[in-house]
Coordinates of C-alpha atoms and ligand atoms in Angstrom, one line a residue:
M9 CA 24.5 7.4 -32.0
T10 CA 22.7 5.3 -34.6
P11 CA 21.1 1.9 -33.8
K12 CA 23.9 0.2 -35.8
T13 CA 26.7 1.9 -33.8
I14 CA 24.7 0.9 -30.6
E15 CA 24.4 -2.8 -31.6
R16 CA 28.1 -2.7 -32.7
N17 CA 29.2 -1.6 -29.4
Y18 CA 26.9 -3.9 -27.4
R19 CA 28.4 -6.9 -29.3
A20 CA 31.9 -5.8 -28.3
A21 CA 30.7 -5.3 -24.7
R22 CA 29.0 -8.6 -24.7
D23 CA 32.4 -10.3 -25.6
R24 CA 34.3 -8.3 -23.0
Y25 CA 31.8 -9.3 -20.4
A26 CA 31.9 -12.9 -21.5
E27 CA 35.6 -13.0 -20.6
F28 CA 34.5 -12.4 -17.0
G29 CA 31.9 -15.2 -17.3
V30 CA 29.1 -12.6 -17.5
D31 CA 26.1 -13.3 -19.9
T32 CA 24.8 -9.7 -20.9
D33 CA 21.8 -10.9 -22.7
R34 CA 20.8 -12.6 -19.4
A35 CA 21.5 -9.5 -17.3
L36 CA 19.1 -7.6 -19.8
R37 CA 16.4 -10.0 -19.3
Q38 CA 16.6 -9.6 -15.7
L39 CA 16.7 -5.9 -15.8
S40 CA 13.6 -5.8 -17.9
A41 CA 11.8 -7.6 -15.1
I42 CA 12.6 -4.9 -12.5
R43 CA 9.7 -2.6 -11.7
L44 CA 10.3 0.8 -10.0
S45 CA 7.6 2.5 -8.1
V46 CA 8.0 6.1 -9.5
H47 CA 6.7 8.8 -7.0
C48 CA 4.1 10.9 -8.3
W49 CA 5.3 13.8 -5.9
Q50 CA 8.3 14.8 -7.8
G51 CA 5.8 16.3 -10.4
D52 CA 4.5 19.1 -8.3
D53 CA 6.9 19.4 -5.3
V54 CA 4.6 17.3 -3.1
G55 CA 1.9 19.6 -3.5
G56 CA -1.2 17.6 -4.3
F57 CA -4.6 18.8 -5.4
E58 CA -6.1 19.3 -1.9
R59 CA -4.6 22.6 -1.4
S60 CA -5.2 22.6 2.4
G61 CA -1.8 24.0 3.2
A62 CA 2.0 24.4 2.3
L63 CA 4.3 21.6 2.3
D64 CA 5.4 20.8 5.9
G65 CA 6.2 17.9 8.0
G66 CA 10.0 18.7 7.9
I67 CA 10.4 18.0 4.3
Q68 CA 11.1 20.6 1.6
A69 CA 11.2 21.0 -2.0
T70 CA 13.5 23.9 -2.8
G71 CA 13.3 25.8 -6.3
N72 CA 10.7 27.2 -8.4
Y73 CA 11.3 25.9 -11.9
P74 CA 8.5 26.9 -14.2
G75 CA 5.9 24.6 -15.5
K76 CA 4.8 22.6 -12.3
A77 CA 1.9 20.3 -12.9
G78 CA -1.3 21.9 -11.2
T79 CA -4.1 19.4 -12.3
P80 CA -4.3 15.5 -12.3
D81 CA -4.5 15.7 -16.1
E82 CA -1.1 17.8 -16.2
L83 CA 0.5 15.4 -13.7
R84 CA -0.5 12.4 -15.8
S85 CA 0.7 14.1 -19.0
D86 CA 4.1 14.7 -17.5
L87 CA 4.2 11.1 -16.1
D88 CA 3.4 9.7 -19.4
L89 CA 6.4 11.6 -20.9
A90 CA 8.6 10.4 -18.1
F91 CA 7.5 6.8 -18.4
S92 CA 8.0 6.8 -22.1
L93 CA 11.7 7.9 -21.6
I94 CA 12.4 5.1 -18.9
P95 CA 13.3 1.7 -20.2
G96 CA 10.8 -1.0 -18.9
R97 CA 7.4 -1.2 -17.5
H98 CA 7.0 0.3 -13.9
R99 CA 4.5 1.4 -11.3
L100 CA 3.4 4.8 -9.9
N101 CA 3.4 5.6 -6.3
L102 CA 0.6 7.9 -5.2
H103 CA -0.1 10.0 -2.1
S104 CA -3.5 10.5 -0.7
I105 CA -3.4 14.2 -1.4
Y106 CA -3.4 13.4 -5.2
A107 CA -7.2 12.4 -4.8
E108 CA -9.7 13.7 -7.5
T109 CA -12.6 15.0 -5.8
G110 CA -14.3 16.9 -8.5
G111 CA -13.7 20.1 -6.7
K112 CA -15.4 19.1 -3.5
K113 CA -13.4 19.3 -0.3
I114 CA -13.3 15.7 1.1
P115 CA -11.6 15.5 4.6
R116 CA -8.6 12.9 4.6
D117 CA -10.4 10.7 6.8
E118 CA -13.2 10.3 4.4
L119 CA -11.3 9.4 1.1
E120 CA -12.6 6.6 -0.8
P121 CA -11.5 4.5 -3.8
E122 CA -14.0 6.3 -6.1
H123 CA -11.6 9.6 -5.6
F124 CA -8.8 7.6 -7.2
E125 CA -10.8 6.2 -10.1
G126 CA -9.2 8.6 -12.6
W127 CA -5.8 7.2 -11.6
M128 CA -6.8 3.6 -11.5
S129 CA -8.1 3.7 -15.1
W130 CA -5.2 5.7 -16.2
A131 CA -2.9 2.9 -14.7
G132 CA -5.0 0.3 -16.1
R133 CA -5.0 1.5 -19.5
R134 CA -1.0 1.7 -19.2
K135 CA -0.6 -1.6 -17.3
L136 CA 1.0 0.1 -14.4
G137 CA 0.7 -1.0 -10.9
L138 CA -0.1 1.3 -8.1
D139 CA 1.3 2.0 -4.8
F140 CA -0.2 4.3 -2.2
N141 CA 0.7 6.5 0.9
G142 CA -1.4 8.2 3.5
T143 CA -0.5 11.9 3.8
F144 CA 0.2 12.7 7.5
F145 CA 1.5 16.3 6.9
S146 CA 0.6 19.5 5.1
H147 CA -2.6 19.6 7.0
P148 CA -4.2 21.6 10.0
M149 CA -4.6 18.2 12.0
A150 CA -0.7 17.8 11.8
A151 CA 0.0 21.3 12.9
S152 CA 1.0 20.3 16.4
G153 CA 3.7 18.2 14.8
F154 CA 2.1 14.9 16.0
T155 CA -0.3 12.8 14.0
L156 CA -0.5 9.0 14.8
S157 CA 1.3 9.6 18.1
S158 CA -0.7 12.6 19.3
R159 CA -1.8 12.7 22.8
D160 CA -4.8 14.5 21.5
E161 CA -7.2 11.6 21.1
S162 CA -9.3 13.5 18.3
V163 CA -6.3 14.1 16.4
R164 CA -5.1 10.5 16.7
R165 CA -8.2 9.2 15.8
F166 CA -8.5 11.4 12.6
W167 CA -5.2 10.0 11.4
V168 CA -6.1 6.3 12.4
R169 CA -9.3 6.7 10.3
H170 CA -7.1 8.4 7.4
A171 CA -4.6 5.4 7.5
R172 CA -7.4 2.8 7.4
G173 CA -9.2 4.5 4.6
C174 CA -5.7 4.4 2.6
R175 CA -5.5 0.6 3.1
R176 CA -9.1 0.2 1.6
I177 CA -8.3 2.7 -1.3
A178 CA -5.1 0.7 -1.9
A179 CA -7.1 -2.6 -1.9
A180 CA -9.2 -1.2 -4.6
M181 CA -6.1 -0.6 -6.6
G182 CA -4.7 -3.9 -5.9
R183 CA -7.8 -5.5 -7.0
K184 CA -8.4 -3.4 -10.1
L185 CA -4.8 -3.6 -11.4
G186 CA -4.2 -7.3 -10.3
S187 CA -1.0 -6.4 -8.4
P188 CA -0.7 -5.8 -4.6
S189 CA -0.5 -2.1 -3.8
V190 CA 2.3 -1.2 -1.3
V191 CA 0.9 1.3 1.3
N192 CA 3.6 3.1 3.1
I193 CA 3.3 4.9 6.2
W194 CA 5.6 7.8 7.0
I195 CA 4.6 10.3 9.8
P196 CA 6.4 13.5 10.6
D197 CA 5.8 13.2 14.4
G198 CA 8.6 14.5 16.6
S199 CA 10.0 17.4 18.3
K200 CA 12.7 20.2 17.6
D201 CA 14.2 20.2 21.0
I202 CA 15.0 17.6 23.7
S203 CA 11.8 16.0 24.9
A204 CA 11.1 15.0 28.4
D205 CA 8.9 11.9 27.6
R206 CA 10.1 9.8 24.5
R207 CA 8.3 7.0 25.8
T208 CA 4.4 8.0 25.6
P209 CA 4.4 9.2 21.8
R210 CA 6.0 5.8 20.7
E211 CA 3.6 3.8 22.9
I212 CA 0.6 5.9 21.4
L213 CA 2.2 5.3 17.7
R214 CA 2.2 1.5 18.5
K215 CA -1.3 1.6 19.6
S216 CA -2.4 3.5 16.5
L217 CA -0.6 1.3 14.1
D218 CA -2.2 -1.7 15.7
E219 CA -5.6 -0.1 15.2
V220 CA -4.8 0.8 11.5
F221 CA -3.5 -2.7 10.7
G222 CA -6.4 -4.3 12.7
E223 CA -8.5 -4.6 9.6
R224 CA -7.3 -7.7 7.8
I225 CA -6.8 -7.2 4.1
S226 CA -5.2 -9.9 1.8
P227 CA -1.5 -9.4 1.0
K228 CA -2.7 -10.1 -2.4
L229 CA -4.2 -6.6 -2.4
V230 CA -2.2 -4.6 0.1
L231 CA 1.3 -4.9 1.4
D232 CA 1.9 -2.6 4.5
A233 CA 5.1 -0.8 5.0
V234 CA 6.4 1.6 7.7
E235 CA 9.2 4.1 7.4
G236 CA 11.3 5.5 10.0
K237 CA 13.6 8.6 9.9
L238 CA 16.5 10.0 11.8
F239 CA 15.4 13.7 11.7
G240 CA 13.5 16.2 9.9
I241 CA 13.5 19.9 9.7
G242 CA 11.9 20.9 12.9
S243 CA 12.2 17.4 14.5
E244 CA 16.0 17.3 14.9
S245 CA 15.8 16.1 18.5
Y246 CA 13.3 13.4 18.5
V247 CA 11.5 11.5 15.9
V248 CA 8.8 9.2 17.3
G249 CA 8.9 6.9 14.3
S250 CA 12.6 6.3 14.3
H251 CA 14.3 3.4 12.6
D252 CA 14.5 1.3 15.6
F253 CA 10.8 1.7 16.5
Y254 CA 9.8 0.6 13.0
L255 CA 12.3 -2.3 12.8
G256 CA 10.8 -3.7 16.0
Y257 CA 7.3 -3.1 14.8
A258 CA 7.8 -4.5 11.4
V259 CA 9.4 -7.7 12.9
A260 CA 6.7 -8.2 15.5
N261 CA 3.9 -7.5 13.1
R262 CA 5.3 -9.0 9.9
K263 CA 5.2 -5.7 8.1
L264 CA 7.4 -4.4 5.4
L265 CA 10.2 -2.1 6.6
C266 CA 10.7 0.9 4.4
L267 CA 14.5 1.9 4.1
D268 CA 14.7 5.5 2.8
S269 CA 18.4 6.0 1.7
G270 CA 18.1 9.6 3.0
H271 CA 16.9 8.9 6.4
F272 CA 20.1 7.6 8.2
H273 CA 23.4 8.9 9.6
P274 CA 25.6 9.8 6.6
T275 CA 28.2 7.2 7.6
E276 CA 25.6 4.5 8.0
S277 CA 25.2 2.2 4.9
V278 CA 21.8 1.6 3.7
P279 CA 23.2 -1.2 1.3
D280 CA 24.4 -3.0 4.5
K281 CA 20.9 -2.8 6.1
I282 CA 19.3 -4.6 3.4
S283 CA 20.6 -8.2 4.3
A284 CA 20.4 -7.2 7.8
V285 CA 16.7 -6.6 7.9
L286 CA 15.7 -9.3 5.4
S287 CA 17.2 -11.9 7.6
V288 CA 14.4 -11.5 9.8
L289 CA 11.7 -9.8 7.6
D290 CA 10.0 -11.4 4.6
E291 CA 9.9 -8.2 2.5
I292 CA 11.0 -4.6 2.5
L293 CA 10.4 -1.3 0.7
L294 CA 13.2 0.9 -0.6
H295 CA 12.8 4.6 -0.8
V296 CA 15.7 5.3 -3.1
S297 CA 16.8 8.8 -2.7
R298 CA 19.9 10.7 -2.2
G299 CA 20.6 12.6 1.1
V300 CA 22.8 15.7 0.8
R301 CA 23.9 17.5 4.1
W302 CA 20.5 18.0 5.9
D303 CA 18.3 17.2 2.9
S304 CA 17.2 13.6 2.4
D305 CA 15.7 14.1 -1.1
H306 CA 18.1 15.0 -3.8
V307 CA 17.5 13.4 -7.3
V308 CA 19.0 10.0 -7.5
I309 CA 22.2 9.7 -9.5
L310 CA 24.5 6.7 -10.2
S311 CA 26.3 7.2 -6.8
D312 CA 28.4 4.5 -4.7
E313 CA 25.3 4.2 -2.5
M314 CA 22.9 3.6 -5.3
R315 CA 25.3 0.9 -6.8
G316 CA 25.7 -0.6 -3.4
I317 CA 21.9 -0.8 -2.9
A318 CA 21.5 -2.5 -6.3
E319 CA 24.4 -4.8 -5.8
E320 CA 22.9 -6.0 -2.3
V321 CA 19.4 -6.7 -3.9
I322 CA 20.9 -8.4 -7.1
W323 CA 23.8 -10.4 -5.5
N324 CA 21.8 -11.6 -2.7
G325 CA 19.0 -12.7 -4.9
Y326 CA 16.4 -10.5 -3.1
L327 CA 14.5 -9.1 -6.2
D328 CA 11.2 -10.8 -5.3
R329 CA 11.5 -9.6 -1.5
V330 CA 12.4 -6.0 -2.3
H331 CA 10.0 -3.2 -3.5
I332 CA 11.8 -0.5 -5.1
G333 CA 10.2 3.0 -4.9
L334 CA 11.9 6.4 -5.8
D335 CA 11.6 9.2 -3.3
Y336 CA 13.0 12.6 -4.0
F337 CA 11.7 16.0 -4.9
D338 CA 13.7 18.7 -6.6
A339 CA 11.9 21.9 -7.7
S340 CA 14.9 23.6 -9.0
I341 CA 15.2 21.6 -12.3
N342 CA 12.7 20.4 -14.9
R343 CA 10.5 18.0 -13.1
V344 CA 9.9 15.6 -15.8
A345 CA 13.8 15.3 -16.3
A346 CA 14.1 14.8 -12.6
W347 CA 11.9 11.6 -12.8
V348 CA 13.8 10.4 -15.8
I349 CA 17.2 11.0 -14.4
G350 CA 16.5 9.3 -11.2
A351 CA 14.7 6.3 -12.5
R352 CA 17.4 5.8 -15.3
S353 CA 20.3 6.0 -12.9
A354 CA 18.6 3.6 -10.6
L355 CA 18.0 1.2 -13.4
L356 CA 21.6 1.7 -14.5
A357 CA 22.8 0.7 -11.2
F358 CA 20.7 -2.5 -11.2
L359 CA 22.0 -3.3 -14.8
I360 CA 25.7 -2.8 -13.4
A361 CA 25.0 -5.1 -10.5
L362 CA 23.5 -7.6 -12.8
L363 CA 26.7 -7.5 -15.0
A364 CA 28.9 -8.5 -12.2
P365 CA 30.1 -12.1 -11.8
A366 CA 28.6 -12.4 -8.3
Q367 CA 29.2 -16.1 -8.0
K368 CA 32.8 -15.5 -8.8
L369 CA 33.3 -12.9 -6.3
R370 CA 31.6 -15.2 -3.6
E371 CA 33.9 -18.0 -4.6
L372 CA 36.9 -15.9 -4.1
E373 CA 35.6 -14.7 -0.7
I374 CA 35.0 -18.3 0.5
A375 CA 38.5 -19.4 -0.7
G376 CA 39.8 -16.5 1.5
D377 CA 41.4 -14.8 -1.5
N378 CA 40.4 -11.4 -0.8
T379 CA 43.1 -9.9 -2.9
S380 CA 41.6 -11.4 -6.0
R381 CA 38.2 -10.2 -4.9
L382 CA 39.4 -6.7 -4.6
A383 CA 41.3 -6.8 -7.8
L384 CA 38.2 -8.2 -9.5
M385 CA 35.8 -5.7 -8.0
E386 CA 37.9 -2.8 -9.3
A387 CA 38.4 -4.4 -12.8
L388 CA 34.6 -4.7 -13.2
K389 CA 34.3 -0.9 -12.9
G390 CA 36.1 -0.4 -16.2
L391 CA 33.9 -2.7 -18.1
P392 CA 31.6 -1.2 -20.8
F393 CA 28.3 -1.2 -19.0
G394 CA 27.3 1.9 -20.8
A395 CA 27.3 0.1 -24.2
V396 CA 24.9 -2.6 -22.6
W397 CA 22.8 0.1 -21.1
D398 CA 22.4 2.0 -24.6
Y399 CA 21.5 -1.5 -26.1
R400 CA 18.8 -1.8 -23.3
C401 CA 17.5 1.6 -24.2
L402 CA 17.4 0.8 -27.9
A403 CA 15.4 -2.6 -27.4
A404 CA 13.1 -0.6 -25.2
G405 CA 12.4 2.0 -27.6
V406 CA 13.8 5.0 -25.5
P407 CA 16.6 7.4 -26.4
A408 CA 20.2 6.3 -25.2
G409 CA 22.6 8.6 -23.4
D410 CA 21.0 12.1 -22.7
G411 CA 19.2 12.0 -26.1
W412 CA 15.9 11.7 -24.2
M413 CA 16.4 15.4 -23.1
R414 CA 15.6 16.6 -26.4
Q415 CA 11.8 15.3 -26.0
V416 CA 11.8 17.0 -22.4
K417 CA 12.9 20.4 -23.9
D418 CA 10.3 20.1 -26.6
Y419 CA 7.8 19.4 -24.0
E420 CA 9.0 22.1 -22.0
R421 CA 8.5 24.5 -24.8
R422 CA 5.2 23.4 -26.0
V423 CA 3.6 22.4 -22.8
L424 CA 5.2 23.5 -19.7
A425 CA 5.9 27.0 -20.7
A426 CA 2.1 27.5 -21.2
R427 CA 1.3 26.7 -17.7
A428 CA 0.6 29.4 -15.2
Ligands
LIG519 C1 10.0 11.9 4.2 C2 9.7 10.6 3.7 C3 8.4 10.2 2.9 C4 8.1 11.5 1.9 C5 6.8 11.0 1.1 C6 6.4 12.4 0.4 O1 11.1 12.2 4.7 O2 10.9 10.2 3.1 O3 8.6 9.0 2.3 O4 9.3 11.6 1.2 O5 6.1 10.5 1.7
LIG520 ZN1 10.8 8.2 2.1

């Protein structure tokens, strides 16, 4: 498609949306302000550079597509390509296992901001904000299946020190990049089979979190989030950090709650949870993902759930209270493409939500005219959002449609194929 065609299609779409009272130019301006936190771990199947053990904690990246990044420079090079194909300016979400320690083995509870200098200066040059995560899995100290909720005091304290260090690292990132770093805590703690004592690990977890957050750090530098989960592989019967646990903790301690869209019963609605928890919390973190059967981490697509999440955030005016992170890992397809597909689909969902006459829908609802509400909702689905999206891509200097795949294929041939 030539730029001329994209522009012509856009003008036609603009007129069509105007008939519904929707200003497409305004929607595009709002879309360009949305920052996604792109997860570094899609680039190497949650491997990291520490090499202290295989991926565990009940999460799995299946597949062995060639060309996985094996060094920080390779990962950054892959990310550069991905970011160049995603319209807009975004953020990068790091895990502590992506530290650069110059070949030295630094225990996780001794990590310092200096081990993330490489990431910080790279992000600074590209004007990307950084978010951060402690890594409470793939480590001998997590082998028992318990970390912050461990009854073993030496294990528990190790992970408390790790989490405290992560907040200090994130504070350095927030200071250096001039934008608060969201630090998310997700732990794999739980058990495969029915446990006799569900109480004690949760009380220990609460105490550990209090210790972690005991150190006051300005919210201008760090925003703390806690992420619950329904179950993991190997923790099917009991998860210490469940949704209920963290919801209570976040409310009581004014923390951000992280809602991962793969972490609930399949018939529960994550879109519905957003206004529920934001009625009592100031801010939340979203882990936008896609659950399929037992896996919570398939590549994000333009699913009904993705669209529902975007609608809830946009229609309720929550953009400034919701941090949007991606969280999935697929090792069976080109990893750069996986980033781009998920990020673009998430942004497209936000665009579609922005292109809806939300006020009109609300008015119909208030008037009790639910027939017209449903008719309008269905009519909107046939509107030419694709033409608006193509125009957004053109304006942002990224290929429209799946034209960006050419660059990924070229990179695959030139760069990825040469990797061991
Ligand atoms: C795991 C959680 C967690 C991880 C990342 C790697 O179920 O979703 O967010 O995916 O920390
Ligand atoms: Zn998650």
